[in-house]
Tab-separated table of C-alpha atoms in Angstrom:
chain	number	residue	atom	x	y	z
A	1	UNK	CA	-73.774	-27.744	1.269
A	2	UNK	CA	-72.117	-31.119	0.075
A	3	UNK	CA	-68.842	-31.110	-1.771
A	4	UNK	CA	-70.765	-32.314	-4.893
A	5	UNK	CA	-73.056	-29.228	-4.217
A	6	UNK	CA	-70.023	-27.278	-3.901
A	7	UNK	CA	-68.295	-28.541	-6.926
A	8	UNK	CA	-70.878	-27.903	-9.383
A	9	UNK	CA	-71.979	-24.172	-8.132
A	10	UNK	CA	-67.942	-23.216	-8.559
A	11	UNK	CA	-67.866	-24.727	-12.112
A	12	UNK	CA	-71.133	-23.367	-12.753
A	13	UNK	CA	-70.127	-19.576	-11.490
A	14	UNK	CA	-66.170	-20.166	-13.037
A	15	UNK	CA	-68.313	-21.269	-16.473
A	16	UNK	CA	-70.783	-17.732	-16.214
A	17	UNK	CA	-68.235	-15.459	-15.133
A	18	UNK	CA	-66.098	-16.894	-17.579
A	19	UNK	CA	-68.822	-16.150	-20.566
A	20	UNK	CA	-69.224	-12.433	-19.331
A	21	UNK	CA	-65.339	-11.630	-19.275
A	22	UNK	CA	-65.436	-12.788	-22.742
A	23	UNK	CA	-67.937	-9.945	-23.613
A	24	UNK	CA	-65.772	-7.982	-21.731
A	25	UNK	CA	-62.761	-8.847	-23.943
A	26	UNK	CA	-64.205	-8.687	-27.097
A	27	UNK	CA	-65.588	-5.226	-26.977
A	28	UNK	CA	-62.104	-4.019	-25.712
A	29	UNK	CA	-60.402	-5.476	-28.440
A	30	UNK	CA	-63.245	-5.226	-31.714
A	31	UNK	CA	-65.706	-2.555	-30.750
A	32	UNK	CA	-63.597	0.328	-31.688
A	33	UNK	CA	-62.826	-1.038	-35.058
A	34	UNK	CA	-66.872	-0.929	-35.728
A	35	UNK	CA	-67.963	2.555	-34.198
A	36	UNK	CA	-67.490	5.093	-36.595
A	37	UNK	CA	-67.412	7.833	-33.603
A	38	UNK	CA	-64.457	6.505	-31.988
A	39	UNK	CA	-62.563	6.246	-35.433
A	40	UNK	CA	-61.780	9.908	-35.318
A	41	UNK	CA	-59.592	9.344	-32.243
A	42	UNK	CA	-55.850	8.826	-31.219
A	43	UNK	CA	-54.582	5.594	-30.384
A	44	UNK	CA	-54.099	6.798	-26.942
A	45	UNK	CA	-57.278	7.164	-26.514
A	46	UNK	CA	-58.633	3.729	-28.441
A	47	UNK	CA	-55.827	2.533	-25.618
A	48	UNK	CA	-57.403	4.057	-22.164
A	49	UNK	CA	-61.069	3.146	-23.519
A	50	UNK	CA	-60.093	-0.347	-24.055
A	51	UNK	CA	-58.260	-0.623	-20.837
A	52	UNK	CA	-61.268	0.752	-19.331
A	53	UNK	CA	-63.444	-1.779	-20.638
A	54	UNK	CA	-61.150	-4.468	-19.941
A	55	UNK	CA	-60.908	-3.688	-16.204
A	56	UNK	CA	-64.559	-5.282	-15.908
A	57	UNK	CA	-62.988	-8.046	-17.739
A	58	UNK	CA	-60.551	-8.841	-15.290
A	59	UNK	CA	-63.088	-8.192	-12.793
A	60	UNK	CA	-65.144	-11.162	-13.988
A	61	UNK	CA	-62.286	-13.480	-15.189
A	62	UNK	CA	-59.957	-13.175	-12.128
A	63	UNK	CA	-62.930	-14.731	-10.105
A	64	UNK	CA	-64.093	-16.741	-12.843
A	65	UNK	CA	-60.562	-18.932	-12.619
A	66	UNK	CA	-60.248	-18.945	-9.233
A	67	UNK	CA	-64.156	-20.827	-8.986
A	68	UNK	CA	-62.686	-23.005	-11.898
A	69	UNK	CA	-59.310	-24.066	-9.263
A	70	UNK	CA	-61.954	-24.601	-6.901
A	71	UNK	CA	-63.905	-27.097	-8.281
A	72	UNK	CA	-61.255	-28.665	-9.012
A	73	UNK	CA	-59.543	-28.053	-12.910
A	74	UNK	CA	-56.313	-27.942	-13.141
A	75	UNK	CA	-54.955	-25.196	-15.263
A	76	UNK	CA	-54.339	-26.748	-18.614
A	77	UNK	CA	-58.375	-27.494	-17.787
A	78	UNK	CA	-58.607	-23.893	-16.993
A	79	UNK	CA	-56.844	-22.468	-20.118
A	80	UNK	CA	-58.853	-25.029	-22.635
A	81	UNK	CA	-62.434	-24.055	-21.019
A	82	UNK	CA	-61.217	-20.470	-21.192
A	83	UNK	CA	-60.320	-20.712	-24.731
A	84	UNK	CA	-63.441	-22.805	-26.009
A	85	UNK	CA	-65.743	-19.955	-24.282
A	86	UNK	CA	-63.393	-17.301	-26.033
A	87	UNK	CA	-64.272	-19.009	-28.861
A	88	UNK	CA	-67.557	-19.457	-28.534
A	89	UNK	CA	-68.283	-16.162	-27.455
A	90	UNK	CA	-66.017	-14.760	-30.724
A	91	UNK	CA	-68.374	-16.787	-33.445
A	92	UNK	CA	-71.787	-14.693	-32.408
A	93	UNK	CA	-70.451	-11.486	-31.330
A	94	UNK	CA	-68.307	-11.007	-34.904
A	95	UNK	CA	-71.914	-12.361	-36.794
A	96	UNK	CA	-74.386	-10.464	-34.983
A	97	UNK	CA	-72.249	-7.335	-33.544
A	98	UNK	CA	-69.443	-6.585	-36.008
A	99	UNK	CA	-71.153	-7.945	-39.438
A	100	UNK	CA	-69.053	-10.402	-40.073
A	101	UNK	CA	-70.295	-13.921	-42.249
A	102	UNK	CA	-69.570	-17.152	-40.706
A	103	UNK	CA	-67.045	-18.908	-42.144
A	104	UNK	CA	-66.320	-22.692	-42.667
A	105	UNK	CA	-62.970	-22.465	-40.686
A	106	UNK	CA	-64.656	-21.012	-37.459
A	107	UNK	CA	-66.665	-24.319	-37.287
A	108	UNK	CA	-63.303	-26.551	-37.651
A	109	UNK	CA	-61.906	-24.616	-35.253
A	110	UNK	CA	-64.932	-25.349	-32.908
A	111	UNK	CA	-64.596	-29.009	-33.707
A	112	UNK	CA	-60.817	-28.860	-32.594
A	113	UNK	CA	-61.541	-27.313	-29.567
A	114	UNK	CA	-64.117	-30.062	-28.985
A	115	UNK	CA	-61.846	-32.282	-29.337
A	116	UNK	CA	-59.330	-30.266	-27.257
A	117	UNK	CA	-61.976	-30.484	-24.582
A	118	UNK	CA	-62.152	-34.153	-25.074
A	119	UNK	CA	-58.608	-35.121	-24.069
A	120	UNK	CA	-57.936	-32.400	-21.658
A	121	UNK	CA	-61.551	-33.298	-19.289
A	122	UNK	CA	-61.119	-37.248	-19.741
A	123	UNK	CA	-59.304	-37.407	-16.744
A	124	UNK	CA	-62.087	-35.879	-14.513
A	125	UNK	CA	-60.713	-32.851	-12.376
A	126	UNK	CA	-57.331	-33.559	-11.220
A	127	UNK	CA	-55.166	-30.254	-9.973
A	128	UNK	CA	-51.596	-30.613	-10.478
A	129	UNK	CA	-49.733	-29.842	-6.902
């Protein structure tokens, strides 16, 4: 495979592993605020069931940055993409999964991240060494 081959299936696996950490994430840190069965428990135990789910988040997101580096981001690159998926991922998951409305502020905060994007992937790919 060509390095532009190359390139574009690490950013495209970084980008998809990326996406399904997020899941991961979210549900360890929201889901037990919206499950009625699970508001009966300790802390300690809210605590082990979220580590629990966030193990598969590392699982995805520790390979997920390391296909990211690959292709070529830096990490500033890294941390943006990482934060516009978080985001992106948040806005659908809080509507649809935990009932709550969409609010004007979580578009502004999608156009700032746009334009966080903007300036931080003008450049093109260029790792820091």
């Amino acid at each position: 495979m060509d390095a532009g081959k190359t390139q574009t299936w690490s950013l495209t696996w970084s980008i998809a592993l990326l996406v399904a950490s997020n899941f991961f994430m979210l549900s360890a840190w929201y889901l037990h605020l919206k499950w009625d069965f699970l508001k009966s428990k300790t802390l300690v135990v809210i605590i082990l069931i979220s580590w629990g789910i966030a193990l598969f988040e590392y699982i995805l997101q520790v390979p997920g940055n390391r296909y990211g580096h690959a292709a070529g981001m830096n990490f500033g690159q890294l941390k943006i993409l990482q934060e516009i998926i978080t985001l992106g991922v948040f806005v659908p998951v809080s509507f649809w999964m935990l009932g709550e409305p969409l609010k004007w502020n979580y578009l502004a905060a999608a156009g700032c991240m746009v334009a966080a994007a903007y300036f931080v992937f003008s450049t093109g790919f260029s790792q820091v060494k």
